[in-house]
JSON list of C-alpha atoms in Angstrom, two decimals:
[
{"chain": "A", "resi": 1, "resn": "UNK", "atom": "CA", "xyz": [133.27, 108.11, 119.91]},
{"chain": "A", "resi": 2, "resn": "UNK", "atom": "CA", "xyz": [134.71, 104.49, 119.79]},
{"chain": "A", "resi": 3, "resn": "UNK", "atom": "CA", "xyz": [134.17, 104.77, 116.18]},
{"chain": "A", "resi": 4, "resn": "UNK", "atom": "CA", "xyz": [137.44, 107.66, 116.10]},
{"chain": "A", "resi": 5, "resn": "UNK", "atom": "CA", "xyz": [139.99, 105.19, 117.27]},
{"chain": "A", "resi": 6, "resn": "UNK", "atom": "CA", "xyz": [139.21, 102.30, 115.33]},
{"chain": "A", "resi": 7, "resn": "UNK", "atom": "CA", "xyz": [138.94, 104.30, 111.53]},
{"chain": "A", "resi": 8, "resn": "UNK", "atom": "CA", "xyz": [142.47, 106.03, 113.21]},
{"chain": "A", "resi": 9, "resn": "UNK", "atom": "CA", "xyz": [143.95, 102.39, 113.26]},
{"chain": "A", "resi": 10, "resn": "UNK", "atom": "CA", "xyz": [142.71, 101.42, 110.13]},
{"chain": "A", "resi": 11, "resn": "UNK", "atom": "CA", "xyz": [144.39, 104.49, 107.93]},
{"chain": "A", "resi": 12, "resn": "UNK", "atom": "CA", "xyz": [147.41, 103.90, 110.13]},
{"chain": "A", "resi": 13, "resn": "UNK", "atom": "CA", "xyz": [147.58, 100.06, 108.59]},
{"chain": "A", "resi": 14, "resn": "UNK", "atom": "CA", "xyz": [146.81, 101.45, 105.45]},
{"chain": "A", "resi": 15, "resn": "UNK", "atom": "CA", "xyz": [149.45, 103.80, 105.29]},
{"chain": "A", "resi": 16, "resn": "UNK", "atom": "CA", "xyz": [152.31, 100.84, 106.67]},
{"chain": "A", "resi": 17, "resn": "UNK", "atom": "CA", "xyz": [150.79, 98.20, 104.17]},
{"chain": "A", "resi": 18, "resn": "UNK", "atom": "CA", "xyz": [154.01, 97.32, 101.79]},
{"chain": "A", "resi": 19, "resn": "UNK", "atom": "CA", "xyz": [151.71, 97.19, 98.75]},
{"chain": "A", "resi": 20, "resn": "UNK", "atom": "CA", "xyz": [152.84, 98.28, 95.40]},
{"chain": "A", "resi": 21, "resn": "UNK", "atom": "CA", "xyz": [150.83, 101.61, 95.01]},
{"chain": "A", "resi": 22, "resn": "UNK", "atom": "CA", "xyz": [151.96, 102.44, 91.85]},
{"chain": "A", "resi": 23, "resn": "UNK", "atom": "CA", "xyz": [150.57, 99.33, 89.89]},
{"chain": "A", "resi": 24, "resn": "UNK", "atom": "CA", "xyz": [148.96, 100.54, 86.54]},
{"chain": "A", "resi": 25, "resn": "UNK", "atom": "CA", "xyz": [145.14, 99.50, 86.82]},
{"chain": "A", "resi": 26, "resn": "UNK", "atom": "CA", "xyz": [143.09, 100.12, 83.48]},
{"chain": "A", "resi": 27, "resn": "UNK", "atom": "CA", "xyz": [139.78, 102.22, 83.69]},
{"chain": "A", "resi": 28, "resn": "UNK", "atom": "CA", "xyz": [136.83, 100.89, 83.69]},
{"chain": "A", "resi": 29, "resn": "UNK", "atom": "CA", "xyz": [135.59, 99.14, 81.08]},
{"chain": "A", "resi": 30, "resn": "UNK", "atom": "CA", "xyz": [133.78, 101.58, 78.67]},
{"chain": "A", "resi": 31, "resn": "UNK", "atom": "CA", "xyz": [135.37, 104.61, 79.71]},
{"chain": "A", "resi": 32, "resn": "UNK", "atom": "CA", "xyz": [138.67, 104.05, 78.01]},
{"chain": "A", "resi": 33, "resn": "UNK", "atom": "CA", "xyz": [138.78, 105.47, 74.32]},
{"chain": "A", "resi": 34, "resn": "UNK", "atom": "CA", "xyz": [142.03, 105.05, 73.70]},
{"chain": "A", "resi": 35, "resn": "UNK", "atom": "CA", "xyz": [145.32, 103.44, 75.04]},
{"chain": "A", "resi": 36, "resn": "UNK", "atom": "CA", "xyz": [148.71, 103.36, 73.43]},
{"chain": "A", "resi": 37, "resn": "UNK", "atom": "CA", "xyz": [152.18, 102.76, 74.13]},
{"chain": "A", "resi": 38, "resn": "UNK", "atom": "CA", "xyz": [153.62, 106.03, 72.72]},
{"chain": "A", "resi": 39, "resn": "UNK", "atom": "CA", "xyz": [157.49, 104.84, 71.01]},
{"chain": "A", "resi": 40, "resn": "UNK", "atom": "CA", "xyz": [158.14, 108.03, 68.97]},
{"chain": "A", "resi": 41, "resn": "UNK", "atom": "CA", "xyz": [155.60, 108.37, 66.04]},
{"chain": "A", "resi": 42, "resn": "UNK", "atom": "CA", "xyz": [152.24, 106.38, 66.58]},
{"chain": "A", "resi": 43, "resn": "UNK", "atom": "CA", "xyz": [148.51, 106.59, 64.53]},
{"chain": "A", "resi": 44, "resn": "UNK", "atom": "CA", "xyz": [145.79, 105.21, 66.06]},
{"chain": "A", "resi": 45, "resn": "UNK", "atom": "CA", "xyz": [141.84, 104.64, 65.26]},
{"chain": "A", "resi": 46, "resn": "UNK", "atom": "CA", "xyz": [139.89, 107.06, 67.48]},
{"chain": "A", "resi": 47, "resn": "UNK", "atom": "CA", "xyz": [136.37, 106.86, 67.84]},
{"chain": "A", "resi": 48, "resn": "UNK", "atom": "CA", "xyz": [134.13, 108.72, 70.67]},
{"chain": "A", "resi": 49, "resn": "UNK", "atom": "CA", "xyz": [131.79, 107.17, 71.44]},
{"chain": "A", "resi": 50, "resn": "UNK", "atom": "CA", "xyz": [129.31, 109.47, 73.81]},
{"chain": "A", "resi": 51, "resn": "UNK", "atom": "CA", "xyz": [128.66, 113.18, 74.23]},
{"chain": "A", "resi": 52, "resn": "UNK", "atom": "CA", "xyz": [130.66, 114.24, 77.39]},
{"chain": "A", "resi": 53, "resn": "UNK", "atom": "CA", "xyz": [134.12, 115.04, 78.31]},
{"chain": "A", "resi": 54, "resn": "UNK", "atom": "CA", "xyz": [136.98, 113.78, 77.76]},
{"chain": "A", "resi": 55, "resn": "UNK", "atom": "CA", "xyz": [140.65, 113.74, 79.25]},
{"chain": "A", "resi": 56, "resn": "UNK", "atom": "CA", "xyz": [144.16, 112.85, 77.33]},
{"chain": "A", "resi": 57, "resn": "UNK", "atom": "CA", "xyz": [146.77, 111.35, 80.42]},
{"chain": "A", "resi": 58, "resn": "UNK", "atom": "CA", "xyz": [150.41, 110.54, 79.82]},
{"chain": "A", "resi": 59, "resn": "UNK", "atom": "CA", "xyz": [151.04, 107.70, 82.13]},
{"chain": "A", "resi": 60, "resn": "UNK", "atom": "CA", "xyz": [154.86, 106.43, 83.03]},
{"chain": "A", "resi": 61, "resn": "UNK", "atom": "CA", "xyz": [155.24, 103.00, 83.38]},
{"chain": "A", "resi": 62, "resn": "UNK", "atom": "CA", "xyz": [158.05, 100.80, 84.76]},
{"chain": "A", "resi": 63, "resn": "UNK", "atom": "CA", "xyz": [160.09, 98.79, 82.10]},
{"chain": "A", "resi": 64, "resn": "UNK", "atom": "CA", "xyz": [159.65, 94.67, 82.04]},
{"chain": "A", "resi": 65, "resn": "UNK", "atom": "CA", "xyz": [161.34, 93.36, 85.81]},
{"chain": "A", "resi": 66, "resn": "UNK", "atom": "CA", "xyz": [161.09, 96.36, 87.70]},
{"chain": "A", "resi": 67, "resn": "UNK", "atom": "CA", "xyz": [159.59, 97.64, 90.30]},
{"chain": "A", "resi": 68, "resn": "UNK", "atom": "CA", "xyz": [159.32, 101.73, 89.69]},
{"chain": "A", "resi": 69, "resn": "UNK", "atom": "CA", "xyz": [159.86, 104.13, 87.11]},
{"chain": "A", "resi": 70, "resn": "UNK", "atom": "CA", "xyz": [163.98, 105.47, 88.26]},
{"chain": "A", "resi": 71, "resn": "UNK", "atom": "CA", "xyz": [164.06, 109.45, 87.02]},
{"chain": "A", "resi": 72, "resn": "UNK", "atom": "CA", "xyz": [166.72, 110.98, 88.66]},
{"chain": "A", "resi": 73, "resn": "UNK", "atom": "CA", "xyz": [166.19, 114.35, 87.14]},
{"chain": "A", "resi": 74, "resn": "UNK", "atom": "CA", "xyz": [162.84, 116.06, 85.88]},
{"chain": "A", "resi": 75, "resn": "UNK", "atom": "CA", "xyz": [162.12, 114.33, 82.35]},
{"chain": "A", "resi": 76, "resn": "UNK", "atom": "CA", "xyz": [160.07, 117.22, 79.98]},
{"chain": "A", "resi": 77, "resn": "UNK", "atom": "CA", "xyz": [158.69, 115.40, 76.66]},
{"chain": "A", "resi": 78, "resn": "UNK", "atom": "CA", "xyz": [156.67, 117.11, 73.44]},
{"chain": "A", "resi": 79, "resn": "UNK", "atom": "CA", "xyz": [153.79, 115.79, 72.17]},
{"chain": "A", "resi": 80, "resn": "UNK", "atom": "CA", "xyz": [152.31, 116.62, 68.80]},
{"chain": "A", "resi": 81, "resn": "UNK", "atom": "CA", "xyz": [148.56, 115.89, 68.75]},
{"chain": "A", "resi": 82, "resn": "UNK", "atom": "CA", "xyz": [146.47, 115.44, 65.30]},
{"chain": "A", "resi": 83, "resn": "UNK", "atom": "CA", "xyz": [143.07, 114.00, 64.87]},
{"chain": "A", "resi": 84, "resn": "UNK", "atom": "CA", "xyz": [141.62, 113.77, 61.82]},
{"chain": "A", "resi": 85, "resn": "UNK", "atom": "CA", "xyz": [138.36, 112.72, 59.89]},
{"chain": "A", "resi": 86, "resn": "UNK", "atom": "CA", "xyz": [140.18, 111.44, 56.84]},
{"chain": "A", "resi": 87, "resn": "UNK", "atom": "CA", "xyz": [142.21, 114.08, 55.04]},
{"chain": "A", "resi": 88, "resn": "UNK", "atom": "CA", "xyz": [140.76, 116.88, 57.27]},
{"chain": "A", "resi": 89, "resn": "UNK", "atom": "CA", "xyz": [142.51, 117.85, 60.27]},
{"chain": "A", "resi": 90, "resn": "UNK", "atom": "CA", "xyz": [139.63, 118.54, 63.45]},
{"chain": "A", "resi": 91, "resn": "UNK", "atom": "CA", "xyz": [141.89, 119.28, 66.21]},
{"chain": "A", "resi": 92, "resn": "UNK", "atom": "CA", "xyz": [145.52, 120.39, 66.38]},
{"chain": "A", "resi": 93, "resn": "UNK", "atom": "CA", "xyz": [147.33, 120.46, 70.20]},
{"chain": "A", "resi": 94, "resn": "UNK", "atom": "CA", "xyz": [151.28, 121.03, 71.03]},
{"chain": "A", "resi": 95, "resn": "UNK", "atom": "CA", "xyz": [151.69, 119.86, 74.49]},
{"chain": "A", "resi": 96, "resn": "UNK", "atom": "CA", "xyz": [154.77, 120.23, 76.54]},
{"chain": "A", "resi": 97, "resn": "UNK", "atom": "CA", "xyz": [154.89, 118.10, 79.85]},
{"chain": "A", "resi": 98, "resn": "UNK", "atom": "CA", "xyz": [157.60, 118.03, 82.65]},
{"chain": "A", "resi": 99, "resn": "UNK", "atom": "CA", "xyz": [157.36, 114.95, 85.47]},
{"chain": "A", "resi": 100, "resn": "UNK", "atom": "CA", "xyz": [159.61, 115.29, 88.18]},
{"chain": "A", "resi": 101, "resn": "UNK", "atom": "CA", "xyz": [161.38, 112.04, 90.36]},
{"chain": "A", "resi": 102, "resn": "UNK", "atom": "CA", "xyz": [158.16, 110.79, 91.59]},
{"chain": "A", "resi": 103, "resn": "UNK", "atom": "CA", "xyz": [155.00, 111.65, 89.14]},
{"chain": "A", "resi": 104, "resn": "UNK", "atom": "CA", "xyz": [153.79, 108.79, 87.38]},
{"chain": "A", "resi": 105, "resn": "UNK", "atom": "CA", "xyz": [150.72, 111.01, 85.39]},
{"chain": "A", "resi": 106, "resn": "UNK", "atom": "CA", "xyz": [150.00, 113.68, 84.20]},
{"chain": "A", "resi": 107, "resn": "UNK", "atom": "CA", "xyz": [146.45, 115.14, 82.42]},
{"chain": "A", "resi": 108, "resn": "UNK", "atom": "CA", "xyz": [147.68, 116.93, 79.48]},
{"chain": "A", "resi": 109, "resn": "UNK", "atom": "CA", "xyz": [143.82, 118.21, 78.02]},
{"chain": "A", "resi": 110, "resn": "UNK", "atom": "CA", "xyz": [140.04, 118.08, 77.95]},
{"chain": "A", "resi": 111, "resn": "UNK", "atom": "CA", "xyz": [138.11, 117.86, 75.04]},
{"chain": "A", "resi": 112, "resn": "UNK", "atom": "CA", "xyz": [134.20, 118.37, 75.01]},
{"chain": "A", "resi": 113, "resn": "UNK", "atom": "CA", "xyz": [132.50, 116.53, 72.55]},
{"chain": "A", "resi": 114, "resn": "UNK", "atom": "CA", "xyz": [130.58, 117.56, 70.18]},
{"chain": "A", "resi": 115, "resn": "UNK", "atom": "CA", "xyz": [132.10, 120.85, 70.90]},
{"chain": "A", "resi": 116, "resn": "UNK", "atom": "CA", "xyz": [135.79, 119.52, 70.07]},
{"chain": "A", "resi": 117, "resn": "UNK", "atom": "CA", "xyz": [135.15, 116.78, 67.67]},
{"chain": "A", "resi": 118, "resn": "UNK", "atom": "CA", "xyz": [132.54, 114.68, 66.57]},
{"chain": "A", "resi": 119, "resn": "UNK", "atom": "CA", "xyz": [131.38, 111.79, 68.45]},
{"chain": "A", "resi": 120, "resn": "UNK", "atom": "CA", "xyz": [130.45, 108.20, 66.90]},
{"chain": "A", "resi": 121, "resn": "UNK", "atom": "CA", "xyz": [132.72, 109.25, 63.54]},
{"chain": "A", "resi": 122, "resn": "UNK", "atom": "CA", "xyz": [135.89, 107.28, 62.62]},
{"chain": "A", "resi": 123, "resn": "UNK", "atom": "CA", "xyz": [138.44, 109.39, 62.86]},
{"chain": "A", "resi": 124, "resn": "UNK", "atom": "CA", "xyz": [142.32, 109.13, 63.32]},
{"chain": "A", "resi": 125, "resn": "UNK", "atom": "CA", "xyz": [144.76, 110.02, 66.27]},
{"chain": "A", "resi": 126, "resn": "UNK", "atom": "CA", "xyz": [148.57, 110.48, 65.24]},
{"chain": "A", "resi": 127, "resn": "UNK", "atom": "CA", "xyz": [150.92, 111.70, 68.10]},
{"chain": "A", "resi": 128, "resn": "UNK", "atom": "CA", "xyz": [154.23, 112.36, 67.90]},
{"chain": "A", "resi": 129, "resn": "UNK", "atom": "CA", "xyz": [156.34, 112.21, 71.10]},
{"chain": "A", "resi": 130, "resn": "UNK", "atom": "CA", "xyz": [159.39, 113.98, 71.39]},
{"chain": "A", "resi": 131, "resn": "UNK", "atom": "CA", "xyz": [161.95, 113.95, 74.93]},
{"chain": "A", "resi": 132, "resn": "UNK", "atom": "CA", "xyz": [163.43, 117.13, 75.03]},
{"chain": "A", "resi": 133, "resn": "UNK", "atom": "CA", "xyz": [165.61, 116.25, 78.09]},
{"chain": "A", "resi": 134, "resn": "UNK", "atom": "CA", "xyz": [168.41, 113.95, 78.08]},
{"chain": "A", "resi": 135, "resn": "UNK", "atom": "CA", "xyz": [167.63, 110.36, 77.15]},
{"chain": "A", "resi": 136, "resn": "UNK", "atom": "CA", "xyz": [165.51, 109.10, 80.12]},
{"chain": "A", "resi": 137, "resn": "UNK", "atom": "CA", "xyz": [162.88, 107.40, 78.40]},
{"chain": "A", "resi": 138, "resn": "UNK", "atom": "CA", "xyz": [165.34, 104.10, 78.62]},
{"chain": "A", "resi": 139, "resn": "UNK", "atom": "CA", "xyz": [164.14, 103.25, 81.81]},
{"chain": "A", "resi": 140, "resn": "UNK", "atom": "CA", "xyz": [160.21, 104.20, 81.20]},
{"chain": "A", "resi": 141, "resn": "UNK", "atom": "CA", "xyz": [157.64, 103.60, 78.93]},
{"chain": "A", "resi": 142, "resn": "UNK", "atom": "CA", "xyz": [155.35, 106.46, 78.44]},
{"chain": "A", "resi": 143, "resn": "UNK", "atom": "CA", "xyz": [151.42, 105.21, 77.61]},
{"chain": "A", "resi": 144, "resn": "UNK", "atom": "CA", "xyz": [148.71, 107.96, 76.45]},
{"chain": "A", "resi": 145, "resn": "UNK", "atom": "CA", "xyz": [144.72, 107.25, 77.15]},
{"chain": "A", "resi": 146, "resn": "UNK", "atom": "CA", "xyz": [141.85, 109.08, 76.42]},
{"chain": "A", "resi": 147, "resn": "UNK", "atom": "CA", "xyz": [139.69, 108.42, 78.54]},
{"chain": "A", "resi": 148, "resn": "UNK", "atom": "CA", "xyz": [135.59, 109.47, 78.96]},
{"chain": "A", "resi": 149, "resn": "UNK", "atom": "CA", "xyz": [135.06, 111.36, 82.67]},
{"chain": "A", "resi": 150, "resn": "UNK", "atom": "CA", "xyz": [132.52, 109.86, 84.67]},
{"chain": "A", "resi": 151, "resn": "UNK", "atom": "CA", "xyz": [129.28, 111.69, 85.06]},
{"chain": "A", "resi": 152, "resn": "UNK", "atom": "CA", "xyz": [126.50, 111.58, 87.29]},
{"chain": "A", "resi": 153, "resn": "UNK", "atom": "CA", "xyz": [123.10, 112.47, 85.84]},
{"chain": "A", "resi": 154, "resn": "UNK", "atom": "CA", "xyz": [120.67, 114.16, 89.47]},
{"chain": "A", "resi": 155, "resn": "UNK", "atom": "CA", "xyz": [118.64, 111.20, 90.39]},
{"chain": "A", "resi": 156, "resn": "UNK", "atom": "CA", "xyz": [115.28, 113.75, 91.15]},
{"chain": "A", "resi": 157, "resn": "UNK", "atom": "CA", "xyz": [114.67, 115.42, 88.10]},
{"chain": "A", "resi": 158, "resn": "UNK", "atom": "CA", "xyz": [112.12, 118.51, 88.70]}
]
């Protein structure tokens, strides 16, 4: 019972620390396939390297100097997604994403792999980012990662 009051105290510091909770931290290491500052048009090596899941995020990100990502309206953007294993196109995703004042990411897709693409092949990402809002990407800078989901194989195996 004494045990209540003291984890009460603790989440109530938590929640009145002034710590910058929005700080972009990178996965880790392993897990990220992919991470690129998206400007307009961008290509990118891709290369999977496990069997497992995978999830594409669109992450906001505060300009050089300050402190938070300013939207004052909902920003929507279009992204055009193509991988390919040289001239042949594998995958082929439209994805139309909306943050409001306040979101700083949002998952746009899974892919399963091998079901998706192939895994431990070169291939090649190119995404093409469109705002289809008024100009608000000024005061943001938008970064895409793929990134492998954590999984947990049973440790008693019958």
């Amino acid at each position: 019972m004494r045990l209540l009051p003291l984890l009460l105290l603790t989440l109530g510091l938590a929640t009145h620390a002034n710590a910058d909770l929005f700080r972009y931290t990178p996965p880790a290491l392993g897990r990220i396939v992919l991470n690129e500052l998206l400007t307009g048009d961008a290509r990118a090596p891709l290369r999977l390297p496990k069997i497992g899941e995978y999830y594409a995020e669109l992450i906001l990100e505060p300009l050089d100097g300050a402190s938070d990502v300013a939207l004052s309206e909902p920003l929507a953007l279009e992204l055009d997604f193509q991988v390919a294993r040289r001239e042949h196109v594998l995958l082929n995703r439209t994805v139309t994403v909306s943050f409001v004042p306040g979101d700083r990411s949002k998952t746009l897709f899974w892919l399963n792999v091998p079901d998706h693409l192939p895994n431990r092949t070169s291939l090649e990402m190119h995404v093409q980012l469109r705002e289809t809002s008024n100009d608000q990407l000024r005061n943001a800078r938008v970064r895409l990662q793929l990134t492998r989901k954590i999984e947990f194989s049973p440790f008693l195996i019958r």
